[in-house]
């Protein structure tokens, strides 16, 4: 539907999707994009970090990772 506006996901919905996806992997790289005027992605990040840290996940920069980063589809 051309021109139809899409309602952005809430911060909680974004966080739930990311957390669910991360739990499928032993190592996950998360890349977030935010659209102008939409702050929900930014608001989701602390929710995601807190939830995954409570599950024992650690956060590192890509250059701290022990193995080379390979994109898989």
PDB file of C-alpha atoms in Angstrom, residues 3-68:
ATOM      1  CA  UNK A   3       1.996   6.001   1.072  1.00  0.00           C
ATOM      2  CA  UNK A   4       0.615   4.068   4.025  1.00  0.00           C
ATOM      3  CA  UNK A   5       2.458   4.969   7.183  1.00  0.00           C
ATOM      4  CA  UNK A   6       3.758   2.120   9.279  1.00  0.00           C
ATOM      5  CA  UNK A   7       3.395   2.424  13.034  1.00  0.00           C
ATOM      6  CA  UNK A   8       6.820   1.964  14.667  1.00  0.00           C
ATOM      7  CA  UNK A   9       7.275  -0.826  17.182  1.00  0.00           C
ATOM      8  CA  UNK A  10       7.389   0.126  20.846  1.00  0.00           C
ATOM      9  CA  UNK A  11      10.685  -0.079  22.740  1.00  0.00           C
ATOM     10  CA  UNK A  12       9.364  -3.147  24.562  1.00  0.00           C
ATOM     11  CA  UNK A  13       8.405  -4.884  21.307  1.00  0.00           C
ATOM     12  CA  UNK A  14      11.842  -4.180  19.809  1.00  0.00           C
ATOM     13  CA  UNK A  15      13.549  -5.421  22.981  1.00  0.00           C
ATOM     14  CA  UNK A  16      11.483  -8.627  23.043  1.00  0.00           C
ATOM     15  CA  UNK A  17      12.335  -9.415  19.399  1.00  0.00           C
ATOM     16  CA  UNK A  18      16.062  -8.783  19.918  1.00  0.00           C
ATOM     17  CA  UNK A  19      16.243 -10.751  23.178  1.00  0.00           C
ATOM     18  CA  UNK A  20      14.400 -13.699  21.638  1.00  0.00           C
ATOM     19  CA  UNK A  21      16.731 -13.647  18.620  1.00  0.00           C
ATOM     20  CA  UNK A  22      19.884 -13.344  20.712  1.00  0.00           C
ATOM     21  CA  UNK A  23      18.963 -16.384  22.783  1.00  0.00           C
ATOM     22  CA  UNK A  24      19.142 -18.535  19.640  1.00  0.00           C
ATOM     23  CA  UNK A  25      22.911 -17.929  19.377  1.00  0.00           C
ATOM     24  CA  UNK A  26      25.979 -18.272  21.562  1.00  0.00           C
ATOM     25  CA  UNK A  27      27.341 -15.078  20.015  1.00  0.00           C
ATOM     26  CA  UNK A  28      25.298 -12.324  18.423  1.00  0.00           C
ATOM     27  CA  UNK A  29      26.145  -8.998  16.840  1.00  0.00           C
ATOM     28  CA  UNK A  30      23.417  -6.408  17.158  1.00  0.00           C
ATOM     29  CA  UNK A  31      23.177  -3.482  14.796  1.00  0.00           C
ATOM     30  CA  UNK A  32      20.458  -0.924  15.368  1.00  0.00           C
ATOM     31  CA  UNK A  33      19.082   1.720  13.031  1.00  0.00           C
ATOM     32  CA  UNK A  34      16.792   4.495  14.138  1.00  0.00           C
ATOM     33  CA  UNK A  35      14.713   6.707  11.932  1.00  0.00           C
ATOM     34  CA  UNK A  36      14.538  10.442  12.355  1.00  0.00           C
ATOM     35  CA  UNK A  37      11.971  11.315  14.977  1.00  0.00           C
ATOM     36  CA  UNK A  38      11.583   7.724  16.186  1.00  0.00           C
ATOM     37  CA  UNK A  39      13.371   7.116  19.486  1.00  0.00           C
ATOM     38  CA  UNK A  40      12.020   3.649  20.250  1.00  0.00           C
ATOM     39  CA  UNK A  41      15.176   1.818  19.145  1.00  0.00           C
ATOM     40  CA  UNK A  42      17.293   3.997  21.406  1.00  0.00           C
ATOM     41  CA  UNK A  43      14.850   3.400  24.263  1.00  0.00           C
ATOM     42  CA  UNK A  44      15.014  -0.377  23.703  1.00  0.00           C
ATOM     43  CA  UNK A  45      18.790  -0.661  24.113  1.00  0.00           C
ATOM     44  CA  UNK A  46      18.915  -0.400  27.943  1.00  0.00           C
ATOM     45  CA  UNK A  47      16.056  -2.922  28.186  1.00  0.00           C
ATOM     46  CA  UNK A  48      17.977  -5.348  25.955  1.00  0.00           C
ATOM     47  CA  UNK A  49      21.313  -4.911  27.736  1.00  0.00           C
ATOM     48  CA  UNK A  50      19.772  -5.327  31.191  1.00  0.00           C
ATOM     49  CA  UNK A  51      17.788  -8.437  30.237  1.00  0.00           C
ATOM     50  CA  UNK A  52      20.680 -10.173  28.465  1.00  0.00           C
ATOM     51  CA  UNK A  53      23.206  -9.326  31.188  1.00  0.00           C
ATOM     52  CA  UNK A  54      20.847 -10.919  33.728  1.00  0.00           C
ATOM     53  CA  UNK A  55      20.960 -14.049  31.534  1.00  0.00           C
ATOM     54  CA  UNK A  56      24.783 -14.041  31.662  1.00  0.00           C
ATOM     55  CA  UNK A  57      25.504 -12.446  28.295  1.00  0.00           C
ATOM     56  CA  UNK A  58      28.467 -10.085  28.023  1.00  0.00           C
ATOM     57  CA  UNK A  59      28.845  -7.125  25.701  1.00  0.00           C
ATOM     58  CA  UNK A  60      31.997  -6.391  23.721  1.00  0.00           C
ATOM     59  CA  UNK A  61      33.056  -4.303  20.803  1.00  0.00           C
ATOM     60  CA  UNK A  62      33.615  -6.210  17.562  1.00  0.00           C
ATOM     61  CA  UNK A  63      37.399  -5.856  17.837  1.00  0.00           C
ATOM     62  CA  UNK A  64      37.289  -7.623  21.249  1.00  0.00           C
ATOM     63  CA  UNK A  65      35.647 -10.735  19.823  1.00  0.00           C
ATOM     64  CA  UNK A  66      37.825 -13.877  19.902  1.00  0.00           C
ATOM     65  CA  UNK A  67      36.767 -15.074  16.431  1.00  0.00           C
ATOM     66  CA  UNK A  68      36.503 -13.235  13.116  1.00  0.00           C
TER      67      UNK A  68
END
